[in-house]
XYZ file of C-alpha atoms in Angstrom:
272
model
C -61.786 9.754 -30.613
C -58.916 9.935 -27.889
C -60.106 11.491 -25.287
C -56.967 14.143 -23.123
C -57.760 15.306 -20.020
C -58.420 18.299 -18.728
C -56.651 21.144 -18.843
C -55.380 22.416 -15.271
C -52.753 25.455 -14.814
C -48.954 24.768 -13.639
C -49.212 24.570 -9.620
C -47.502 27.742 -7.959
C -43.781 28.182 -6.791
C -44.010 28.279 -3.391
C -42.210 31.410 -1.498
C -39.000 29.498 -0.933
C -37.461 27.640 -3.704
C -36.858 24.010 -2.587
C -32.564 23.962 -3.563
C -29.691 25.047 -1.431
C -30.062 28.702 -0.918
C -27.643 31.514 -0.459
C -27.871 34.695 1.872
C -29.278 36.576 -0.152
C -32.517 34.718 -1.453
C -31.738 33.557 3.044
C -33.095 37.280 3.564
C -35.115 37.558 0.921
C -37.203 34.763 1.006
C -37.793 35.829 4.948
C -40.147 39.080 3.609
C -41.658 37.372 1.238
C -43.070 35.216 3.990
C -44.108 37.785 6.004
C -45.694 38.773 3.128
C -47.376 35.898 1.827
C -49.493 35.301 4.927
C -49.091 38.538 6.987
C -52.116 37.629 8.609
C -50.933 35.040 10.371
C -47.292 36.052 10.676
C -47.521 39.863 11.009
C -51.319 40.470 12.527
C -51.120 37.266 14.686
C -47.487 37.107 16.087
C -47.731 41.555 16.607
C -50.964 40.846 18.627
C -49.812 37.792 20.710
C -46.550 39.663 21.752
C -48.782 43.142 22.074
C -50.839 40.861 25.125
C -47.793 39.272 26.307
C -45.529 42.620 26.705
C -49.090 45.019 28.520
C -49.531 40.828 30.662
C -46.158 41.169 32.063
C -45.852 45.403 32.451
C -49.203 45.507 34.148
C -49.422 42.919 36.525
C -45.505 43.261 37.854
C -46.506 47.186 38.030
C -49.614 46.332 39.782
C -48.084 44.161 42.147
C -45.168 46.722 42.892
C -47.738 49.754 43.471
C -49.921 47.799 45.397
C -46.842 46.517 47.707
C -44.735 49.111 47.766
C -47.443 51.829 48.634
C -47.533 49.953 51.271
C -44.117 51.936 53.105
C -45.916 54.664 52.586
C -47.920 54.936 56.148
C -44.375 53.076 57.657
C -41.303 55.118 59.002
C -38.463 54.797 57.618
C -37.061 53.961 60.773
C -38.959 51.663 61.839
C -38.440 47.379 61.887
C -41.518 47.004 60.288
C -40.313 49.589 57.257
C -36.779 46.630 55.793
C -39.207 43.711 56.428
C -41.735 44.730 54.449
C -39.182 46.415 51.192
C -37.696 42.965 51.223
C -41.091 41.159 51.224
C -42.453 43.530 48.974
C -39.521 43.121 46.454
C -40.124 38.809 46.592
C -43.736 39.029 45.518
C -42.895 41.830 43.186
C -39.808 39.183 41.567
C -42.224 35.977 41.858
C -45.006 37.689 40.044
C -42.506 39.005 37.450
C -41.105 35.469 37.266
C -44.269 33.831 36.928
C -45.505 36.744 34.329
C -42.575 36.263 32.515
C -42.530 32.412 32.091
C -46.106 32.969 30.385
C -44.481 35.404 28.146
C -42.481 33.216 27.266
C -44.997 30.025 26.521
C -46.828 32.629 24.117
C -43.669 33.323 22.287
C -43.615 29.787 21.946
C -46.760 29.151 20.008
C -45.416 31.730 18.114
C -42.662 30.937 16.719
C -44.763 27.457 15.800
C -47.333 29.279 14.123
C -45.211 30.787 12.471
C -42.883 27.865 11.380
C -45.682 25.575 10.327
C -46.610 28.306 7.939
C -43.204 28.737 6.895
C -43.299 25.152 6.023
C -46.300 25.233 4.141
C -45.170 28.324 2.144
C -42.909 26.565 1.316
C -45.986 24.591 -0.570
C -47.794 27.880 -1.661
C -50.273 27.152 1.318
C -52.224 29.991 2.514
C -53.509 28.233 6.009
C -55.905 30.138 7.578
C -55.067 30.631 11.679
C -56.848 28.184 13.537
C -55.510 25.353 10.374
C -52.906 26.365 11.351
C -53.139 25.491 15.634
C -54.475 22.493 14.974
C -51.372 21.084 13.445
C -48.680 22.353 16.184
C -51.351 22.065 19.108
C -50.070 18.423 19.288
C -46.834 19.306 19.510
C -46.898 22.846 21.215
C -46.125 21.555 24.856
C -42.726 19.637 23.279
C -42.127 22.849 22.752
C -42.555 24.690 25.601
C -40.803 21.803 27.708
C -37.713 22.628 25.709
C -37.688 25.691 25.671
C -38.331 26.032 29.163
C -35.686 22.771 29.101
C -33.047 25.036 27.652
C -33.263 27.862 29.534
C -33.250 26.216 33.133
C -30.428 24.433 31.636
C -28.106 28.184 30.968
C -29.769 29.114 34.682
C -27.897 26.069 36.439
C -24.804 26.887 34.644
C -25.030 30.342 34.949
C -25.560 30.107 38.605
C -22.762 27.078 38.830
C -20.073 29.369 37.203
C -20.773 32.502 38.834
C -20.535 30.035 42.715
C -17.698 29.518 41.244
C -16.753 32.876 41.277
C -17.769 34.386 44.034
C -16.185 31.015 45.996
C -12.881 32.153 44.335
C -13.120 35.701 44.920
C -13.229 35.083 48.791
C -9.874 33.159 48.005
C -8.261 35.934 46.081
C -10.722 38.487 44.017
C -7.707 39.493 41.752
C -8.084 35.674 40.104
C -11.792 36.058 39.994
C -12.161 38.903 38.034
C -9.831 38.146 35.485
C -11.346 34.537 35.092
C -14.562 35.889 35.440
C -13.333 38.153 32.213
C -12.104 34.714 30.815
C -15.148 33.606 31.314
C -17.426 36.074 29.425
C -14.915 36.118 26.176
C -14.931 32.761 25.852
C -19.081 32.630 26.275
C -20.166 34.447 23.591
C -18.721 32.727 21.067
C -19.617 30.079 23.094
C -22.659 31.521 22.811
C -23.594 32.230 19.215
C -23.018 28.237 18.239
C -25.111 26.781 20.346
C -27.063 29.515 19.765
C -27.067 28.800 15.506
C -26.850 24.445 16.643
C -29.553 24.146 18.681
C -32.063 26.502 16.180
C -33.851 24.205 14.071
C -34.339 22.727 17.112
C -38.385 24.564 17.253
C -38.783 22.412 13.309
C -37.550 19.965 13.798
C -40.336 19.410 16.724
C -42.724 21.355 15.414
C -42.954 19.859 10.966
C -41.123 16.636 12.331
C -42.999 15.272 15.457
C -39.826 15.065 16.399
C -38.678 14.026 20.483
C -36.308 16.955 21.459
C -33.434 14.495 22.383
C -34.278 13.554 18.245
C -33.902 17.028 17.404
C -31.302 17.901 19.311
C -29.709 15.419 16.577
C -31.149 16.649 13.756
C -30.321 20.612 14.294
C -27.170 19.054 15.127
C -26.496 17.820 11.782
C -28.628 19.939 9.642
C -25.977 23.141 10.458
C -23.356 21.268 10.057
C -21.025 22.502 7.345
C -23.323 25.589 7.144
C -22.272 28.000 10.384
C -21.583 31.282 9.302
C -24.338 31.375 6.262
C -27.156 30.402 9.906
C -24.641 32.404 12.236
C -24.788 36.400 9.700
C -28.920 34.907 9.238
C -29.438 34.860 12.906
C -28.190 38.293 13.065
C -29.313 40.101 10.879
C -32.632 39.177 11.416
C -32.011 39.585 15.438
C -31.518 43.361 14.704
C -33.973 43.873 11.858
C -36.456 42.366 13.950
C -34.999 44.227 17.166
C -35.455 47.629 15.519
C -39.044 46.892 14.422
C -40.113 46.002 18.139
C -38.495 48.998 19.245
C -41.069 50.652 17.041
C -44.011 48.623 18.791
C -43.347 49.387 22.207
C -41.981 52.949 21.620
C -45.279 53.686 22.155
C -46.142 52.519 25.916
C -42.341 54.610 26.386
C -45.033 57.394 25.426
C -47.510 55.917 27.757
C -45.221 55.277 30.602
C -43.437 58.498 30.987
C -46.622 60.428 30.328
C -47.711 58.770 33.295
C -45.363 58.774 35.492
C -44.991 62.403 34.269
C -48.942 63.148 35.391
C -48.982 61.124 38.904
C -45.825 62.350 39.762
C -44.661 65.510 38.036
C -41.821 66.411 40.238
C -40.483 63.276 39.807
C -41.448 62.504 43.331
C -44.820 61.505 44.440
C -44.301 62.921 48.053
C -43.746 65.979 46.841
C -46.727 68.028 45.927
C-alpha cells in the first residue's frame, strides 16, 4: 500500500510581496505591516518615543527651572546676574544635548526593532518583542554608531560652511549673504539625494550584519535607479507620521499650557 505524506496547509503569504514593488504597493504594505504586529510597531514605538519625549521635556525643563530660578534673588544690575545667566544657559544647553543624544539612541533602537519586524513579517513570521530584541541586540551599537557618525558629519559640514560664510561676511557682507542663499538652495536637493542613497544603511546593518562601510555600499547599490519612488515614499510617510506625531504630542502641549497658566496666570511669575 502506497503511503502519502500528511497533508499540510500552504504557507501563508507574507505582508510584503516578494517581487519589485510599485509606489502604491509600498505605501499599502507599510500600513499592512502596522496591522500585522501592532504591539511592536505601534505599542512599543509609541511607548519608547513618549518616554524619550518626556525625558527631554522634564529633564531640560527641570534643569532650566533650577538654574534660572537663581536669578530671582539677584538684581539685574548686579555683576553676578550676567555670569549666572550665562552659566544657567550653558548648563541647560548641555543637559539638553545629552538628553537629546539619549532620545536619539532610543529612536534608533525603535528603528532597529521595526526593521527586524517588517523583515520577518515579509515571511509571514510574527515574533514577540523579546525575540526581536535578541535578534537586533548584537548590531544595535553599530546602528547607533552609524547614526551618531552621520549626525557628526553633517554637524561638522554645517559648521565649516557657516564659518567660511562668516569669514567672508567680515570682508564682504553682500557676497556672504548671496553665497548663503545659494548654499541653502543647493543643500535642499543634496539632502534629499543623500537621504535616499543612505536610506537602507540601517537595514543592511540589521538584516545582513554588515559593517558600516559595507552597509553604505549596499544601500547605494540598492537605491540605484529607484530614486524617485524611494523619495516619494520618504516624503509621504514622513508627512503621515509627522501628522500622527502631532496628534500624539497634542495632549502634552495642552498639559504644558495648562501648567504655565496655573503657575503664571499673568504670564509673568513676578506679577500677582
